[in-house]
Amino acid sequence: KFDIFAVSPDSRFIASGSRDDLIHVWELVSGSLVSSVSVPNKTNDPLVSNGSTINNCSSVSDSSSISDNDCMERYGPPVDALTYTQDGSSVLFMSGCTMFQIAVQTFQMRKIMDVKLRGVRCMALSPNSEWVATGLADGTIAFVDMKTYSSTRRLRPHTRSVNALAF
């Protein structure tokens, strides 16, 4: 069982994420598993335990205040949302307050930024890769500028959770 998925732009692959802290990439036609990647753990992974990464969760903030402790508690499993980049070379995903990127060819992962957005349920990358739209549990859509890593615009079009977005 998986909670979220995204199809690659060329429709050859599907990435799935779940509460088991794994992201799987499958070949769509054959259904064969290409690779699996574990979501890094906040306490034992060099991506986040080097002192300055997860300990400062303030690079992108929103109007609902989230403390660094809240951010640290939410970091790690599960995978909250994921999307492919427009060229299909990477998968972006949110885990708690942190956005990561996985290179599809090598399956190497890197942390992109800490985002103080509560309850991310889905995400979509704009066609020009300049914006990530995130759908939140409170019905808000928040836009993150991928050049400045700042949350610049928020819409509140729904009274319930935003569970799917597309550009």
PDB file of C-alpha atoms in Angstrom:
ATOM      1  CA  LYS A   1       0.000   0.000   0.000  1.00  0.00           C
ATOM      2  CA  PHE A   2       1.201   3.490  -0.799  1.00  0.00           C
ATOM      3  CA  ASP A   3      -0.166   6.892   0.150  1.00  0.00           C
ATOM      4  CA  ILE A   4       1.158   9.112  -2.620  1.00  0.00           C
ATOM      5  CA  PHE A   5       2.525   8.731  -6.125  1.00  0.00           C
ATOM      6  CA  ALA A   6       3.760  10.702  -9.113  1.00  0.00           C
ATOM      7  CA  VAL A   7       4.196   9.661 -12.736  1.00  0.00           C
ATOM      8  CA  SER A   8       7.355  10.726 -14.584  1.00  0.00           C
ATOM      9  CA  PRO A   9       6.861  13.280 -17.396  1.00  0.00           C
ATOM     10  CA  ASP A  10       7.647  10.628 -20.020  1.00  0.00           C
ATOM     11  CA  SER A  11       5.155   8.210 -18.379  1.00  0.00           C
ATOM     12  CA  ARG A  12       7.817   5.490 -18.049  1.00  0.00           C
ATOM     13  CA  PHE A  13       8.117   5.491 -14.265  1.00  0.00           C
ATOM     14  CA  ILE A  14       6.001   5.948 -11.175  1.00  0.00           C
ATOM     15  CA  ALA A  15       7.374   7.030  -7.790  1.00  0.00           C
ATOM     16  CA  SER A  16       5.427   6.053  -4.685  1.00  0.00           C
ATOM     17  CA  GLY A  17       5.756   7.089  -1.062  1.00  0.00           C
ATOM     18  CA  SER A  18       4.207   5.776   2.106  1.00  0.00           C
ATOM     19  CA  ARG A  19       4.237   5.842   5.875  1.00  0.00           C
ATOM     20  CA  ASP A  20       6.880   3.075   5.810  1.00  0.00           C
ATOM     21  CA  ASP A  21       9.571   5.771   5.198  1.00  0.00           C
ATOM     22  CA  LEU A  22      10.362   4.469   1.694  1.00  0.00           C
ATOM     23  CA  ILE A  23      10.145   5.912  -1.781  1.00  0.00           C
ATOM     24  CA  HIS A  24       9.902   3.287  -4.518  1.00  0.00           C
ATOM     25  CA  VAL A  25      10.409   3.885  -8.226  1.00  0.00           C
ATOM     26  CA  TRP A  26       8.709   1.435 -10.559  1.00  0.00           C
ATOM     27  CA  GLU A  27       8.794   0.919 -14.297  1.00  0.00           C
ATOM     28  CA  LEU A  28       5.219   1.579 -15.291  1.00  0.00           C
ATOM     29  CA  VAL A  29       4.803  -0.868 -18.212  1.00  0.00           C
ATOM     30  CA  SER A  30       6.459  -3.916 -16.639  1.00  0.00           C
ATOM     31  CA  GLY A  31       5.600  -3.103 -13.041  1.00  0.00           C
ATOM     32  CA  SER A  32       9.156  -3.939 -11.993  1.00  0.00           C
ATOM     33  CA  LEU A  33      10.785  -2.176  -9.058  1.00  0.00           C
ATOM     34  CA  VAL A  34      13.678   0.020 -10.227  1.00  0.00           C
ATOM     35  CA  SER A  35      14.895   1.221  -6.827  1.00  0.00           C
ATOM     36  CA  SER A  36      13.877   2.027  -3.264  1.00  0.00           C
ATOM     37  CA  VAL A  37      15.195   4.889  -1.162  1.00  0.00           C
ATOM     38  CA  SER A  38      14.738   5.346   2.603  1.00  0.00           C
ATOM     39  CA  VAL A  39      13.772   8.730   3.991  1.00  0.00           C
ATOM     40  CA  PRO A  40      16.724   9.933   6.075  1.00  0.00           C
ATOM     41  CA  ASN A  41      16.333   9.796   9.828  1.00  0.00           C
ATOM     42  CA  LYS A  42      16.844  13.058  11.725  1.00  0.00           C
ATOM     43  CA  THR A  43      19.115  11.450  14.307  1.00  0.00           C
ATOM     44  CA  ASN A  44      21.430   9.230  12.307  1.00  0.00           C
ATOM     45  CA  ASP A  45      21.717  10.496   8.756  1.00  0.00           C
ATOM     46  CA  PRO A  46      24.568  12.775   7.656  1.00  0.00           C
ATOM     47  CA  LEU A  47      22.148  14.715   5.457  1.00  0.00           C
ATOM     48  CA  VAL A  48      20.505  16.125   8.565  1.00  0.00           C
ATOM     49  CA  SER A  49      22.668  15.440  11.597  1.00  0.00           C
ATOM     50  CA  ASN A  50      25.567  17.725  10.727  1.00  0.00           C
ATOM     51  CA  GLY A  51      24.438  20.483  13.077  1.00  0.00           C
ATOM     52  CA  SER A  52      23.179  23.139  10.691  1.00  0.00           C
ATOM     53  CA  THR A  53      20.673  21.265   8.574  1.00  0.00           C
ATOM     54  CA  ILE A  54      17.659  20.224  10.611  1.00  0.00           C
ATOM     55  CA  ASN A  55      18.531  22.321  13.651  1.00  0.00           C
ATOM     56  CA  ASN A  56      17.629  25.513  11.799  1.00  0.00           C
ATOM     57  CA  CYS A  57      14.221  25.023  10.255  1.00  0.00           C
ATOM     58  CA  SER A  58      13.638  28.655   9.394  1.00  0.00           C
ATOM     59  CA  SER A  59      14.586  29.166   5.766  1.00  0.00           C
ATOM     60  CA  VAL A  60      10.961  29.221   4.611  1.00  0.00           C
ATOM     61  CA  SER A  61       8.236  30.247   6.996  1.00  0.00           C
ATOM     62  CA  ASP A  62       4.524  30.806   6.907  1.00  0.00           C
ATOM     63  CA  SER A  63       2.092  32.796   8.980  1.00  0.00           C
ATOM     64  CA  SER A  64       1.297  29.896  11.313  1.00  0.00           C
ATOM     65  CA  SER A  65       4.234  29.751  13.655  1.00  0.00           C
ATOM     66  CA  ILE A  66       6.014  26.415  13.938  1.00  0.00           C
ATOM     67  CA  SER A  67       8.837  26.047  16.409  1.00  0.00           C
ATOM     68  CA  ASP A  68      12.122  24.378  15.515  1.00  0.00           C
ATOM     69  CA  ASN A  69      11.166  21.560  17.910  1.00  0.00           C
ATOM     70  CA  ASP A  70       7.890  21.002  16.036  1.00  0.00           C
ATOM     71  CA  CYS A  71       9.850  20.920  12.815  1.00  0.00           C
ATOM     72  CA  MET A  72      12.363  18.447  14.176  1.00  0.00           C
ATOM     73  CA  GLU A  73       9.605  16.224  15.526  1.00  0.00           C
ATOM     74  CA  ARG A  74       7.884  16.118  12.133  1.00  0.00           C
ATOM     75  CA  TYR A  75      11.083  15.427  10.208  1.00  0.00           C
ATOM     76  CA  GLY A  76      11.528  11.885   9.038  1.00  0.00           C
ATOM     77  CA  PRO A  77       8.949   9.319   8.015  1.00  0.00           C
ATOM     78  CA  PRO A  78       6.464   9.478   6.467  1.00  0.00           C
ATOM     79  CA  VAL A  79       6.818  10.818   2.963  1.00  0.00           C
ATOM     80  CA  ASP A  80       4.198  13.571   2.930  1.00  0.00           C
ATOM     81  CA  ALA A  81       4.239  14.545  -0.753  1.00  0.00           C
ATOM     82  CA  LEU A  82       6.290  13.979  -3.897  1.00  0.00           C
ATOM     83  CA  THR A  83       6.532  15.143  -7.508  1.00  0.00           C
ATOM     84  CA  TYR A  84       8.830  14.693 -10.490  1.00  0.00           C
ATOM     85  CA  THR A  85      10.803  17.607 -11.931  1.00  0.00           C
ATOM     86  CA  GLN A  86       9.629  18.651 -15.390  1.00  0.00           C
ATOM     87  CA  ASP A  87      12.602  17.016 -17.121  1.00  0.00           C
ATOM     88  CA  GLY A  88      12.124  13.791 -15.140  1.00  0.00           C
ATOM     89  CA  SER A  89      15.683  13.859 -13.788  1.00  0.00           C
ATOM     90  CA  SER A  90      14.668  14.143 -10.134  1.00  0.00           C
ATOM     91  CA  VAL A  91      11.926  13.463  -7.633  1.00  0.00           C
ATOM     92  CA  LEU A  92      11.212  16.167  -5.061  1.00  0.00           C
ATOM     93  CA  PHE A  93       9.614  15.083  -1.810  1.00  0.00           C
ATOM     94  CA  MET A  94       8.524  16.535   1.507  1.00  0.00           C
ATOM     95  CA  SER A  95       9.064  14.799   4.813  1.00  0.00           C
ATOM     96  CA  GLY A  96       7.821  16.919   7.675  1.00  0.00           C
ATOM     97  CA  CYS A  97       9.411  20.341   7.332  1.00  0.00           C
ATOM     98  CA  THR A  98      12.112  19.326   4.868  1.00  0.00           C
ATOM     99  CA  MET A  99      12.192  19.153   1.082  1.00  0.00           C
ATOM    100  CA  PHE A 100      14.574  16.664  -0.542  1.00  0.00           C
ATOM    101  CA  GLN A 101      15.625  15.873  -4.089  1.00  0.00           C
ATOM    102  CA  ILE A 102      16.477  12.405  -5.418  1.00  0.00           C
ATOM    103  CA  ALA A 103      18.431  12.147  -8.675  1.00  0.00           C
ATOM    104  CA  VAL A 104      16.642   9.473 -10.715  1.00  0.00           C
ATOM    105  CA  GLN A 105      19.776   8.145 -12.485  1.00  0.00           C
ATOM    106  CA  THR A 106      21.890   7.669  -9.344  1.00  0.00           C
ATOM    107  CA  PHE A 107      19.231   7.632  -6.605  1.00  0.00           C
ATOM    108  CA  GLN A 108      21.411   9.993  -4.601  1.00  0.00           C
ATOM    109  CA  MET A 109      19.485  12.222  -2.254  1.00  0.00           C
ATOM    110  CA  ARG A 110      20.149  15.771  -1.142  1.00  0.00           C
ATOM    111  CA  LYS A 111      18.363  18.102   1.202  1.00  0.00           C
ATOM    112  CA  ILE A 112      17.047  21.207  -0.552  1.00  0.00           C
ATOM    113  CA  MET A 113      15.528  23.266   2.248  1.00  0.00           C
ATOM    114  CA  ASP A 114      13.591  23.393   5.476  1.00  0.00           C
ATOM    115  CA  VAL A 115      10.054  24.654   5.008  1.00  0.00           C
ATOM    116  CA  LYS A 116       7.825  25.706   7.902  1.00  0.00           C
ATOM    117  CA  LEU A 117       4.563  24.601   6.371  1.00  0.00           C
ATOM    118  CA  ARG A 118       2.240  22.623   8.588  1.00  0.00           C
ATOM    119  CA  GLY A 119       0.442  19.570   7.184  1.00  0.00           C
ATOM    120  CA  VAL A 120       1.772  19.260   3.621  1.00  0.00           C
ATOM    121  CA  ARG A 121      -0.454  16.778   1.767  1.00  0.00           C
ATOM    122  CA  CYS A 122       0.643  17.230  -1.856  1.00  0.00           C
ATOM    123  CA  MET A 123       2.994  19.204  -4.045  1.00  0.00           C
ATOM    124  CA  ALA A 124       3.411  20.180  -7.696  1.00  0.00           C
ATOM    125  CA  LEU A 125       6.333  21.780  -9.514  1.00  0.00           C
ATOM    126  CA  SER A 126       5.596  24.538 -12.022  1.00  0.00           C
ATOM    127  CA  PRO A 127       6.493  23.874 -15.686  1.00  0.00           C
ATOM    128  CA  ASN A 128       9.407  26.337 -15.476  1.00  0.00           C
ATOM    129  CA  SER A 129      10.587  24.758 -12.171  1.00  0.00           C
ATOM    130  CA  GLU A 130      10.499  28.145 -10.425  1.00  0.00           C
ATOM    131  CA  TRP A 131       7.665  27.344  -8.007  1.00  0.00           C
ATOM    132  CA  VAL A 132       6.515  24.473  -5.869  1.00  0.00           C
ATOM    133  CA  ALA A 133       2.870  24.593  -4.882  1.00  0.00           C
ATOM    134  CA  THR A 134       2.065  22.724  -1.680  1.00  0.00           C
ATOM    135  CA  GLY A 135      -1.413  21.681  -0.612  1.00  0.00           C
ATOM    136  CA  LEU A 136      -1.910  21.810   3.141  1.00  0.00           C
ATOM    137  CA  ALA A 137      -4.234  20.022   5.550  1.00  0.00           C
ATOM    138  CA  ASP A 138      -5.948  23.290   6.524  1.00  0.00           C
ATOM    139  CA  GLY A 139      -7.125  24.001   2.949  1.00  0.00           C
ATOM    140  CA  THR A 140      -4.275  26.379   2.079  1.00  0.00           C
ATOM    141  CA  ILE A 141      -2.120  26.313  -1.035  1.00  0.00           C
ATOM    142  CA  ALA A 142       1.343  27.744  -0.341  1.00  0.00           C
ATOM    143  CA  PHE A 143       3.812  28.612  -3.092  1.00  0.00           C
ATOM    144  CA  VAL A 144       7.556  28.241  -2.531  1.00  0.00           C
ATOM    145  CA  ASP A 145       9.946  30.173  -4.772  1.00  0.00           C
ATOM    146  CA  MET A 146      12.648  27.659  -5.744  1.00  0.00           C
ATOM    147  CA  LYS A 147      15.213  30.403  -6.432  1.00  0.00           C
ATOM    148  CA  THR A 148      14.947  32.175  -3.082  1.00  0.00           C
ATOM    149  CA  TYR A 149      13.509  29.263  -1.051  1.00  0.00           C
ATOM    150  CA  SER A 150      10.852  31.518   0.358  1.00  0.00           C
ATOM    151  CA  SER A 151       7.122  31.064   0.758  1.00  0.00           C
ATOM    152  CA  THR A 152       5.808  34.055  -1.119  1.00  0.00           C
ATOM    153  CA  ARG A 153       2.119  33.504  -1.702  1.00  0.00           C
ATOM    154  CA  ARG A 154      -0.703  31.720   0.050  1.00  0.00           C
ATOM    155  CA  LEU A 155      -4.231  31.002  -1.110  1.00  0.00           C
ATOM    156  CA  ARG A 156      -7.022  29.679   1.070  1.00  0.00           C
ATOM    157  CA  PRO A 157      -9.509  28.321  -1.496  1.00  0.00           C
ATOM    158  CA  HIS A 158     -10.717  25.316   0.498  1.00  0.00           C
ATOM    159  CA  THR A 159     -12.118  24.600   3.935  1.00  0.00           C
ATOM    160  CA  ARG A 160     -10.704  21.066   3.974  1.00  0.00           C
ATOM    161  CA  SER A 161      -7.378  19.444   3.121  1.00  0.00           C
ATOM    162  CA  VAL A 162      -5.842  20.060  -0.314  1.00  0.00           C
ATOM    163  CA  ASN A 163      -4.887  16.562  -1.482  1.00  0.00           C
ATOM    164  CA  ALA A 164      -3.982  17.088  -5.144  1.00  0.00           C
ATOM    165  CA  LEU A 165      -2.431  19.903  -7.186  1.00  0.00           C
ATOM    166  CA  ALA A 166      -1.337  20.332 -10.796  1.00  0.00           C
ATOM    167  CA  PHE A 167       0.136  23.180 -12.825  1.00  0.00           C
TER     168      PHE A 167
END
